[in-house]
mmCIF file of C-alpha atoms in Angstrom:
data_model
loop_
_atom_site.group_PDB
_atom_site.id
_atom_site.type_symbol
_atom_site.label_atom_id
_atom_site.label_comp_id
_atom_site.label_asym_id
_atom_site.label_seq_id
_atom_site.Cartn_x
_atom_site.Cartn_y
_atom_site.Cartn_z
ATOM 1 C CA MET A 106 74.247 297.877 65.281
ATOM 2 C CA ILE A 107 78.028 297.952 65.534
ATOM 3 C CA ARG A 108 77.970 300.973 67.835
ATOM 4 C CA THR A 109 75.464 299.231 70.099
ATOM 5 C CA LEU A 110 77.660 296.136 70.330
ATOM 6 C CA LEU A 111 80.758 298.215 71.068
ATOM 7 C CA ALA A 112 78.885 300.114 73.769
ATOM 8 C CA ARG A 113 77.841 296.851 75.366
ATOM 9 C CA ALA A 114 81.419 295.622 75.195
ATOM 10 C CA GLY A 115 82.550 298.742 77.024
ATOM 11 C CA LEU A 116 79.976 298.186 79.751
ATOM 12 C CA VAL A 117 81.017 294.570 80.189
ATOM 13 C CA ALA A 118 84.706 295.519 80.327
ATOM 14 C CA THR A 119 83.991 298.224 82.897
ATOM 15 C CA ALA A 120 82.011 295.792 85.050
ATOM 16 C CA ALA A 121 84.808 293.232 84.833
ATOM 17 C CA CYS A 122 87.426 295.777 85.909
ATOM 18 C CA ALA A 123 85.249 296.943 88.793
ATOM 19 C CA ALA A 124 84.719 293.378 89.962
ATOM 20 C CA THR A 125 88.454 292.764 89.769
ATOM 21 C CA LEU A 126 89.166 295.795 91.940
ATOM 22 C CA LEU A 127 86.513 294.776 94.461
ATOM 23 C CA THR A 128 88.045 291.314 94.801
ATOM 24 C CA ALA A 129 91.659 292.506 94.721
ATOM 25 C CA ALA A 130 92.252 292.228 98.464
ATOM 26 C CA PRO A 131 91.371 288.540 98.900
ATOM 27 C CA ALA A 132 92.989 287.667 95.582
ATOM 28 C CA ALA A 133 96.232 289.331 96.683
ATOM 29 C CA ALA A 134 96.169 287.479 99.981
ATOM 30 C CA HIS A 135 95.664 284.193 98.167
ATOM 31 C CA GLY A 136 98.410 285.046 95.690
ATOM 32 C CA ALA A 137 100.881 285.750 98.491
ATOM 33 C CA ASP A 138 100.356 282.247 99.851
ATOM 34 C CA ALA A 139 100.170 280.585 96.443
ATOM 35 C CA PRO A 140 102.843 282.309 94.329
ATOM 36 C CA ASP A 141 102.575 282.557 90.545
ATOM 37 C CA GLY A 142 106.000 280.969 90.245
ATOM 38 C CA SER A 143 109.421 280.704 91.854
ATOM 39 C CA ASP A 144 113.085 280.203 91.019
ATOM 40 C CA TYR A 145 113.591 278.041 94.113
ATOM 41 C CA ARG A 146 112.630 274.370 93.959
ATOM 42 C CA THR A 147 111.696 272.795 97.274
ATOM 43 C CA ARG A 148 111.587 269.010 97.506
ATOM 44 C CA THR A 149 111.069 266.497 100.282
ATOM 45 C CA THR A 150 113.317 263.446 100.486
ATOM 46 C CA GLY A 151 111.295 261.633 103.148
ATOM 47 C CA VAL A 152 110.936 261.131 106.896
ATOM 48 C CA ALA A 153 113.801 259.644 108.880
ATOM 49 C CA PRO A 154 113.414 257.220 110.508
ATOM 50 C CA ALA A 155 110.618 256.179 108.148
ATOM 51 C CA ARG A 156 107.097 256.152 109.575
ATOM 52 C CA PRO A 157 104.647 254.012 107.554
ATOM 53 C CA GLY A 158 101.456 256.035 107.123
ATOM 54 C CA LEU A 159 103.189 259.393 107.501
ATOM 55 C CA GLU A 160 103.448 261.272 104.198
ATOM 56 C CA VAL A 161 104.910 264.702 103.478
ATOM 57 C CA ARG A 162 104.934 266.537 100.150
ATOM 58 C CA VAL A 163 105.537 270.036 98.772
ATOM 59 C CA VAL A 164 102.561 272.068 97.475
ATOM 60 C CA GLU A 165 101.988 275.552 96.011
ATOM 61 C CA ALA A 166 105.242 275.696 94.027
ATOM 62 C CA GLY A 167 107.193 275.095 97.224
ATOM 63 C CA ALA A 168 105.356 277.642 99.344
ATOM 64 C CA ARG A 169 103.861 275.067 101.739
ATOM 65 C CA LEU A 170 104.464 271.610 103.090
ATOM 66 C CA GLU A 171 101.617 269.131 103.397
ATOM 67 C CA LEU A 172 101.694 266.417 106.064
ATOM 68 C CA THR A 173 99.192 263.562 106.128
ATOM 69 C CA ASN A 174 99.202 261.255 109.153
ATOM 70 C CA ARG A 175 97.551 257.855 108.834
ATOM 71 C CA THR A 176 99.688 256.113 111.427
ATOM 72 C CA GLY A 177 96.874 256.064 113.985
ATOM 73 C CA ARG A 178 99.129 257.961 116.419
ATOM 74 C CA PRO A 179 99.489 261.708 117.036
ATOM 75 C CA ILE A 180 102.511 263.287 115.342
ATOM 76 C CA GLU A 181 103.882 266.641 116.489
ATOM 77 C CA VAL A 182 105.668 269.135 114.240
ATOM 78 C CA ILE A 183 108.282 271.066 116.226
ATOM 79 C CA GLY A 184 108.539 274.856 115.926
ATOM 80 C CA TYR A 185 111.549 277.106 115.490
ATOM 81 C CA SER A 186 112.473 277.207 119.190
ATOM 82 C CA GLY A 187 111.995 273.505 119.832
ATOM 83 C CA GLU A 188 108.404 273.916 121.052
ATOM 84 C CA PRO A 189 105.420 271.814 119.906
ATOM 85 C CA TYR A 190 103.841 273.636 116.955
ATOM 86 C CA LEU A 191 101.341 271.293 115.246
ATOM 87 C CA ARG A 192 99.743 268.040 116.333
ATOM 88 C CA VAL A 193 98.197 265.772 113.722
ATOM 89 C CA GLY A 194 96.435 262.603 114.776
ATOM 90 C CA PRO A 195 93.284 260.484 114.652
ATOM 91 C CA ASP A 196 91.311 263.275 116.357
ATOM 92 C CA GLY A 197 92.301 265.950 113.813
ATOM 93 C CA VAL A 198 94.795 268.784 113.488
ATOM 94 C CA PHE A 199 95.683 271.080 116.375
ATOM 95 C CA GLU A 200 97.976 274.097 116.569
ATOM 96 C CA ASN A 201 99.703 275.384 119.665
ATOM 97 C CA SER A 202 98.566 278.979 120.220
ATOM 98 C CA ARG A 203 101.659 279.541 122.405
ATOM 99 C CA SER A 204 104.062 278.624 119.581
ATOM 100 C CA PRO A 205 105.538 281.589 117.658
ATOM 101 C CA ALA A 206 105.504 279.393 114.534
ATOM 102 C CA THR A 207 101.692 279.394 114.631
ATOM 103 C CA TYR A 208 101.737 283.109 113.766
ATOM 104 C CA LEU A 209 104.959 283.377 111.756
ATOM 105 C CA ASN A 210 103.815 280.661 109.364
ATOM 106 C CA ARG A 211 100.536 282.349 108.473
ATOM 107 C CA THR A 212 102.246 284.116 105.578
ATOM 108 C CA ILE A 213 105.073 283.053 103.326
ATOM 109 C CA ALA A 214 107.057 286.137 104.378
ATOM 110 C CA GLY A 215 106.868 285.212 108.068
ATOM 111 C CA ASP A 216 106.240 288.846 108.993
ATOM 112 C CA THR A 217 103.229 288.383 111.287
ATOM 113 C CA THR A 218 103.397 290.331 114.546
ATOM 114 C CA LEU A 219 103.612 287.959 117.496
ATOM 115 C CA PRO A 220 100.924 288.308 120.179
ATOM 116 C CA ALA A 221 101.811 288.445 123.861
ATOM 117 C CA GLU A 222 100.708 284.827 124.366
ATOM 118 C CA ALA A 223 103.348 283.524 121.938
ATOM 119 C CA ASP A 224 105.923 281.966 124.266
ATOM 120 C CA PRO A 225 107.820 278.829 123.182
ATOM 121 C CA ALA A 226 108.666 278.050 126.802
ATOM 122 C CA ALA A 227 105.019 278.077 127.934
ATOM 123 C CA THR A 228 102.876 274.972 128.316
ATOM 124 C CA PRO A 229 101.227 274.212 124.933
ATOM 125 C CA SER A 230 97.653 275.384 124.431
ATOM 126 C CA TRP A 231 96.152 273.245 121.673
ATOM 127 C CA ARG A 232 93.446 274.604 119.365
ATOM 128 C CA ARG A 233 91.688 272.398 116.831
ATOM 129 C CA VAL A 234 91.937 273.682 113.257
ATOM 130 C CA SER A 235 90.761 270.644 111.277
ATOM 131 C CA ASP A 236 89.050 267.303 111.746
ATOM 132 C CA GLY A 237 91.066 265.563 109.030
ATOM 133 C CA PRO A 238 94.501 263.916 109.004
ATOM 134 C CA THR A 239 96.168 266.547 106.782
ATOM 135 C CA VAL A 240 97.769 269.900 107.536
ATOM 136 C CA ARG A 241 99.492 272.428 105.253
ATOM 137 C CA TRP A 242 101.796 275.170 106.437
ATOM 138 C CA HIS A 243 104.549 277.561 105.399
ATOM 139 C CA ASP A 244 107.864 276.615 106.929
ATOM 140 C CA GLN A 245 110.776 279.024 106.832
ATOM 141 C CA ARG A 246 113.260 276.155 107.133
ATOM 142 C CA ALA A 247 112.253 274.914 103.680
ATOM 143 C CA LEU A 248 112.166 278.361 102.002
ATOM 144 C CA TRP A 249 114.595 281.068 100.896
ATOM 145 C CA ARG A 250 113.231 284.209 102.509
ATOM 146 C CA GLU A 251 115.966 286.734 101.670
ATOM 147 C CA SER A 252 115.255 289.325 98.972
ATOM 148 C CA ALA A 253 118.641 288.725 97.336
ATOM 149 C CA PRO A 254 119.693 285.273 96.095
ATOM 150 C CA PRO A 255 122.568 283.369 97.755
ATOM 151 C CA ASP A 256 126.175 284.372 97.003
ATOM 152 C CA ALA A 257 126.766 281.303 94.826
ATOM 153 C CA VAL A 258 123.752 282.200 92.699
ATOM 154 C CA ARG A 259 124.880 285.793 92.247
ATOM 155 C CA ALA A 260 128.297 284.515 91.158
ATOM 156 C CA ALA A 261 126.847 282.099 88.574
ATOM 157 C CA PRO A 262 123.128 282.804 88.004
ATOM 158 C CA ASP A 263 122.993 280.671 84.854
ATOM 159 C CA ARG A 264 123.687 277.416 86.722
ATOM 160 C CA GLU A 265 121.610 275.293 89.086
ATOM 161 C CA HIS A 266 122.686 275.531 92.739
ATOM 162 C CA ARG A 267 121.928 273.538 95.855
ATOM 163 C CA VAL A 268 121.013 276.228 98.372
ATOM 164 C CA ARG A 269 120.767 273.879 101.339
ATOM 165 C CA ASP A 270 119.538 270.593 102.704
ATOM 166 C CA TRP A 271 116.827 271.266 105.273
ATOM 167 C CA THR A 272 115.269 269.340 108.130
ATOM 168 C CA ILE A 273 112.141 269.862 110.213
ATOM 169 C CA PRO A 274 111.935 267.962 113.521
ATOM 170 C CA VAL A 275 108.807 265.992 114.353
ATOM 171 C CA ARG A 276 107.904 263.784 117.295
ATOM 172 C CA ASP A 277 106.058 260.465 117.291
ATOM 173 C CA GLY A 278 105.161 260.132 120.956
ATOM 174 C CA ALA A 279 108.557 260.195 122.666
ATOM 175 C CA ASP A 280 110.441 259.213 119.498
ATOM 176 C CA PRO A 281 112.117 262.006 117.496
ATOM 177 C CA ALA A 282 112.163 262.025 113.708
ATOM 178 C CA GLN A 283 112.874 264.483 110.892
ATOM 179 C CA ILE A 284 111.248 265.627 107.685
ATOM 180 C CA ARG A 285 114.115 266.016 105.233
ATOM 181 C CA GLY A 286 114.325 267.881 101.971
ATOM 182 C CA THR A 287 116.332 270.052 99.612
ATOM 183 C CA LEU A 288 116.165 273.631 98.368
ATOM 184 C CA ASP A 289 117.677 274.412 94.950
ATOM 185 C CA TRP A 290 118.025 277.489 92.775
ATOM 186 C CA LEU A 291 116.989 276.974 89.144
ATOM 187 C CA PRO A 292 117.980 279.540 86.494
ATOM 188 C CA PRO A 293 114.851 281.334 85.233
ATOM 189 C CA PRO A 294 113.873 281.173 81.554
ATOM 190 C CA ASP A 295 114.285 284.028 79.093
ATOM 191 C CA ALA A 296 110.967 285.856 79.416
ATOM 192 C CA TYR A 297 111.677 288.038 76.360
ATOM 193 C CA THR A 298 111.780 284.986 74.105
ATOM 194 C CA TRP A 299 108.428 283.761 75.389
ATOM 195 C CA TRP A 300 106.853 287.195 74.943
ATOM 196 C CA ALA A 301 108.312 287.533 71.427
ATOM 197 C CA VAL A 302 106.912 284.165 70.353
ATOM 198 C CA THR A 303 103.568 285.041 71.916
ATOM 199 C CA ILE A 304 103.362 288.387 70.108
ATOM 200 C CA VAL A 305 104.199 286.803 66.747
ATOM 201 C CA GLY A 306 101.518 284.169 67.337
ATOM 202 C CA LEU A 307 98.777 286.623 68.288
ATOM 203 C CA LEU A 308 99.599 288.808 65.280
ATOM 204 C CA ALA A 309 99.226 285.768 63.019
ATOM 205 C CA VAL A 310 95.837 284.922 64.542
ATOM 206 C CA GLY A 311 94.736 288.552 64.423
ATOM 207 C CA ALA A 312 95.637 288.744 60.712
ATOM 208 C CA LEU A 313 92.761 286.350 60.001
ATOM 209 C CA GLY A 314 90.476 289.308 60.617
ATOM 210 C CA LEU A 315 91.826 291.003 57.481
ATOM 211 C CA LEU A 316 90.082 288.484 55.226
ATOM 212 C CA ALA A 317 86.814 289.780 53.827
ATOM 213 C CA ALA A 318 83.978 288.460 55.971
ATOM 214 C CA ALA A 319 81.666 288.018 52.984
ATOM 215 C CA ALA A 320 84.176 285.879 51.076
ATOM 216 C CA PRO A 321 84.498 282.107 51.594
ATOM 217 C CA ALA A 322 87.993 282.673 52.986
ATOM 218 C CA GLY A 323 86.572 285.078 55.560
ATOM 219 C CA ALA A 324 84.005 282.523 56.686
ATOM 220 C CA ARG A 325 86.735 279.909 57.067
ATOM 221 C CA ALA A 326 88.855 282.411 58.979
ATOM 222 C CA LEU A 327 86.023 282.993 61.472
ATOM 223 C CA SER A 328 85.723 279.234 61.978
ATOM 224 C CA ALA A 329 89.486 278.989 62.526
ATOM 225 C CA VAL A 330 89.417 281.773 65.116
ATOM 226 C CA GLY A 331 86.481 280.073 66.826
ATOM 227 C CA ALA A 332 88.320 276.760 66.984
ATOM 228 C CA LEU A 333 91.417 278.450 68.408
ATOM 229 C CA LEU A 334 89.277 280.226 70.983
ATOM 230 C CA VAL A 335 87.832 276.887 72.109
ATOM 231 C CA VAL A 336 91.368 275.539 72.563
ATOM 232 C CA GLY A 337 92.469 278.645 74.465
ATOM 233 C CA GLY A 338 89.379 278.494 76.663
ATOM 234 C CA ALA A 339 89.992 274.837 77.483
ATOM 235 C CA LEU A 340 93.580 275.639 78.492
ATOM 236 C CA ALA A 341 92.337 278.555 80.606
ATOM 237 C CA VAL A 342 90.099 276.121 82.489
ATOM 238 C CA LEU A 343 92.800 273.463 82.826
ATOM 239 C CA TYR A 344 95.438 275.860 84.195
ATOM 240 C CA PRO A 345 93.535 276.936 87.351
ATOM 241 C CA VAL A 346 92.563 273.311 87.937
ATOM 242 C CA GLY A 347 96.279 272.524 87.940
ATOM 243 C CA ARG A 348 96.976 275.392 90.341
ATOM 244 C CA GLU A 349 94.432 274.099 92.820
ATOM 245 C CA LEU A 350 95.763 270.551 92.554
ATOM 246 C CA ASP A 351 99.276 271.889 93.146
ATOM 247 C CA ALA A 352 97.948 273.766 96.175
ATOM 248 C CA GLY A 353 96.871 270.445 97.676
ATOM 249 C CA ALA A 354 93.170 270.270 96.734
ATOM 250 C CA GLN A 355 91.938 266.698 97.160
ATOM 251 C CA GLY A 356 88.547 265.582 95.904
ATOM 252 C CA VAL A 357 86.027 267.266 93.635
ATOM 253 C CA GLY A 358 84.499 269.329 96.454
ATOM 254 C CA ALA A 359 87.818 270.824 97.571
ATOM 255 C CA LEU A 360 88.766 271.484 93.948
ATOM 256 C CA LEU A 361 85.534 273.367 93.251
ATOM 257 C CA VAL A 362 85.860 275.430 96.428
ATOM 258 C CA GLY A 363 89.410 276.392 95.486
ATOM 259 C CA LEU A 364 88.435 277.311 91.937
ATOM 260 C CA LEU A 365 85.486 279.451 92.996
ATOM 261 C CA SER A 366 87.412 281.204 95.759
ATOM 262 C CA GLY A 367 90.804 281.804 94.175
ATOM 263 C CA GLN A 368 90.700 281.068 90.433
ATOM 264 C CA VAL A 369 87.193 282.142 89.472
ATOM 265 C CA TRP A 370 88.128 284.733 86.823
ATOM 266 C CA SER A 371 90.353 282.410 84.842
ATOM 267 C CA LEU A 372 87.718 279.689 85.095
ATOM 268 C CA LEU A 373 84.836 281.907 83.960
ATOM 269 C CA THR A 374 86.738 283.516 81.091
ATOM 270 C CA GLY A 375 87.855 280.079 79.914
ATOM 271 C CA LEU A 376 84.279 278.836 79.849
ATOM 272 C CA GLY A 377 83.177 282.053 78.143
ATOM 273 C CA ALA A 378 85.864 281.644 75.473
ATOM 274 C CA ILE A 379 84.706 278.094 74.761
ATOM 275 C CA ALA A 380 81.117 279.326 74.374
ATOM 276 C CA ALA A 381 82.183 282.197 72.091
ATOM 277 C CA GLY A 382 84.322 279.838 70.017
ATOM 278 C CA CYS A 383 81.366 277.510 69.508
ATOM 279 C CA TYR A 384 79.246 280.544 68.614
ATOM 280 C CA ALA A 385 81.777 281.502 65.930
ATOM 281 C CA LEU A 386 81.999 277.944 64.594
ATOM 282 C CA ALA A 387 78.218 278.002 64.150
ATOM 283 C CA ARG A 388 78.625 281.360 62.334
ATOM 284 C CA ARG A 389 75.867 282.941 64.355
ATOM 285 C CA PRO A 390 74.968 286.649 64.039
ATOM 286 C CA ALA A 391 77.250 288.975 66.023
ATOM 287 C CA ALA A 392 79.908 286.215 66.232
ATOM 288 C CA ASP A 393 82.614 288.823 65.567
ATOM 289 C CA PHE A 394 81.576 290.759 68.654
ATOM 290 C CA ALA A 395 81.443 287.617 70.807
ATOM 291 C CA VAL A 396 84.903 286.561 69.628
ATOM 292 C CA ALA A 397 86.426 289.996 70.300
ATOM 293 C CA LEU A 398 84.952 290.342 73.791
ATOM 294 C CA ALA A 399 85.656 286.764 74.901
ATOM 295 C CA GLY A 400 89.188 286.968 73.516
ATOM 296 C CA ALA A 401 89.941 290.171 75.427
ATOM 297 C CA CYS A 402 88.707 288.686 78.705
ATOM 298 C CA LEU A 403 90.651 285.478 78.056
ATOM 299 C CA ALA A 404 93.896 287.319 77.355
ATOM 300 C CA LEU A 405 93.525 289.566 80.398
ATOM 301 C CA PHE A 406 92.156 287.294 83.131
ATOM 302 C CA ALA A 407 93.673 283.952 82.100
ATOM 303 C CA GLY A 408 96.739 285.025 80.104
ATOM 304 C CA VAL A 409 98.279 288.165 81.578
ATOM 305 C CA ALA A 410 97.227 287.060 85.079
ATOM 306 C CA ASN A 411 99.428 283.954 84.761
ATOM 307 C CA ALA A 412 102.237 285.372 82.616
ATOM 308 C CA ALA A 413 104.670 285.380 85.555
ATOM 309 C CA VAL A 414 105.598 281.814 84.555
ATOM 310 C CA PHE A 415 107.448 283.267 81.556
ATOM 311 C CA ALA A 416 110.102 284.492 84.005
ATOM 312 C CA ARG A 417 109.972 281.731 86.660
ATOM 313 C CA SER A 418 111.639 278.336 86.602
ATOM 314 C CA VAL A 419 109.096 276.653 88.910
ATOM 315 C CA ALA A 420 105.416 276.912 87.969
ATOM 316 C CA PRO A 421 102.504 276.467 90.427
ATOM 317 C CA VAL A 422 101.074 273.479 88.542
ATOM 318 C CA PRO A 423 101.675 269.713 88.817
ATOM 319 C CA TRP A 424 103.333 269.421 85.398
ATOM 320 C CA PRO A 425 106.635 270.701 83.951
ATOM 321 C CA ALA A 426 107.186 274.451 83.913
ATOM 322 C CA GLU A 427 107.770 274.350 80.139
ATOM 323 C CA ALA A 428 104.277 272.951 79.642
ATOM 324 C CA ALA A 429 102.850 275.693 81.869
ATOM 325 C CA ARG A 430 104.578 278.388 79.817
ATOM 326 C CA VAL A 431 103.299 276.894 76.559
ATOM 327 C CA MET A 432 99.758 276.822 77.972
ATOM 328 C CA VAL A 433 99.869 280.470 79.054
ATOM 329 C CA ALA A 434 101.400 281.508 75.723
ATOM 330 C CA LEU A 435 98.613 279.733 73.819
ATOM 331 C CA VAL A 436 95.983 281.401 76.006
ATOM 332 C CA LEU A 437 97.492 284.806 75.213
ATOM 333 C CA VAL A 438 97.849 284.019 71.508
ATOM 334 C CA THR A 439 94.278 282.815 71.128
ATOM 335 C CA GLY A 440 92.791 285.478 73.386
ATOM 336 C CA ALA A 441 94.581 288.566 72.064
ATOM 337 C CA GLY A 442 94.583 287.184 68.509
ATOM 338 C CA ALA A 443 90.832 286.572 68.605
ATOM 339 C CA THR A 444 90.300 290.091 69.935
ATOM 340 C CA ALA A 445 92.308 291.603 67.085
ATOM 341 C CA ALA A 446 90.549 289.468 64.468
ATOM 342 C CA GLY A 447 87.110 290.286 65.855
ATOM 343 C CA VAL A 448 87.803 294.026 66.026
ATOM 344 C CA LEU A 449 89.142 294.068 62.448
ATOM 345 C CA ARG A 450 86.035 292.293 61.202
ATOM 346 C CA LEU A 451 83.770 294.660 63.150
ATOM 347 C CA HIS A 452 85.655 297.629 61.742
ATOM 348 C CA ALA A 453 85.317 296.307 58.188
ATOM 349 C CA ALA A 454 81.603 295.713 58.704
ATOM 350 C CA ALA A 455 81.132 299.261 59.996
ATOM 351 C CA LYS A 456 82.876 300.726 56.913
ATOM 352 C CA SER A 457 81.056 298.608 54.339
ATOM 353 C CA PRO A 458 78.224 300.497 52.551
ATOM 354 C CA THR A 459 74.658 299.656 53.541
ATOM 355 C CA PRO A 460 72.673 298.268 50.593
ATOM 356 C CA SER A 461 70.068 300.761 49.411
ATOM 357 C CA ARG A 462 66.448 299.779 49.257
ATOM 358 C CA ALA A 463 64.539 300.169 46.038
#
């Protein structure tokens, strides 16, 4: 029985790894645009002169700006050479296919090859990209794109630094205006401390698997692991929801599309962990196997996949970075700890003598 369960676990793990490899290309592209964290904090300070109905905010941990225009008038975002780049108005969002910014801003690195038609001096050629009043884009003026940090940061990396105040010109008809903001360096946290605390926690949870399964203490230990797995699964579901909200998802439909397209593995493993935790709480047959498998998937796809926040000062979620790090640590503790506890219980069951029949 145990060998059959372990064989099935191997098949499931192999299928999960294969699916991850098959989806690696789109996931990497999404990850490049929505980073797992950053040490640079981008903020907007408003539009000057103020335009009632025109709102700008930072999304995706500072990777993009989001502009929403409800003024009833078309607003143009100006590109890097002073050319019209974006137009947002009552009839939707348009981009100028002649603007170099249209191509440079497709990736956060700004390394897109410019086509021959990209000419800031040419007459704009507008192409509709959305029917709504909102547009999101990377803007190099609001980002730090160098591989090395600024000189002031290298001189004192343990202090917060104002990198620059930035502006992006916009045009309301014939009237010029500016989107204004700031870019700051924030010292990253000590990743070793977070990993050390996480390892101690998962070892403590895993030690519950040493209690004899047949004893009352062993039954209570299985219930405790199940309850922890439910908590870890809930956090694994909440974290990708936060990532999509930080990326600018508005409404249930947009949130679901974002989750299913970019955060599906964390979402599914979180739901699976909740189901396995409930299975363990009910003390169903083969609960040890369910706990071990669900815990491994939770630790890998929802924990390790988001562990970059341990070393980044800005997290891609709409709550404090400290809360994000605690969430990821708890996912790893419950996931890896449940795996260890489940494997220990399976191992003990495999070694226990089979009762002889009279």
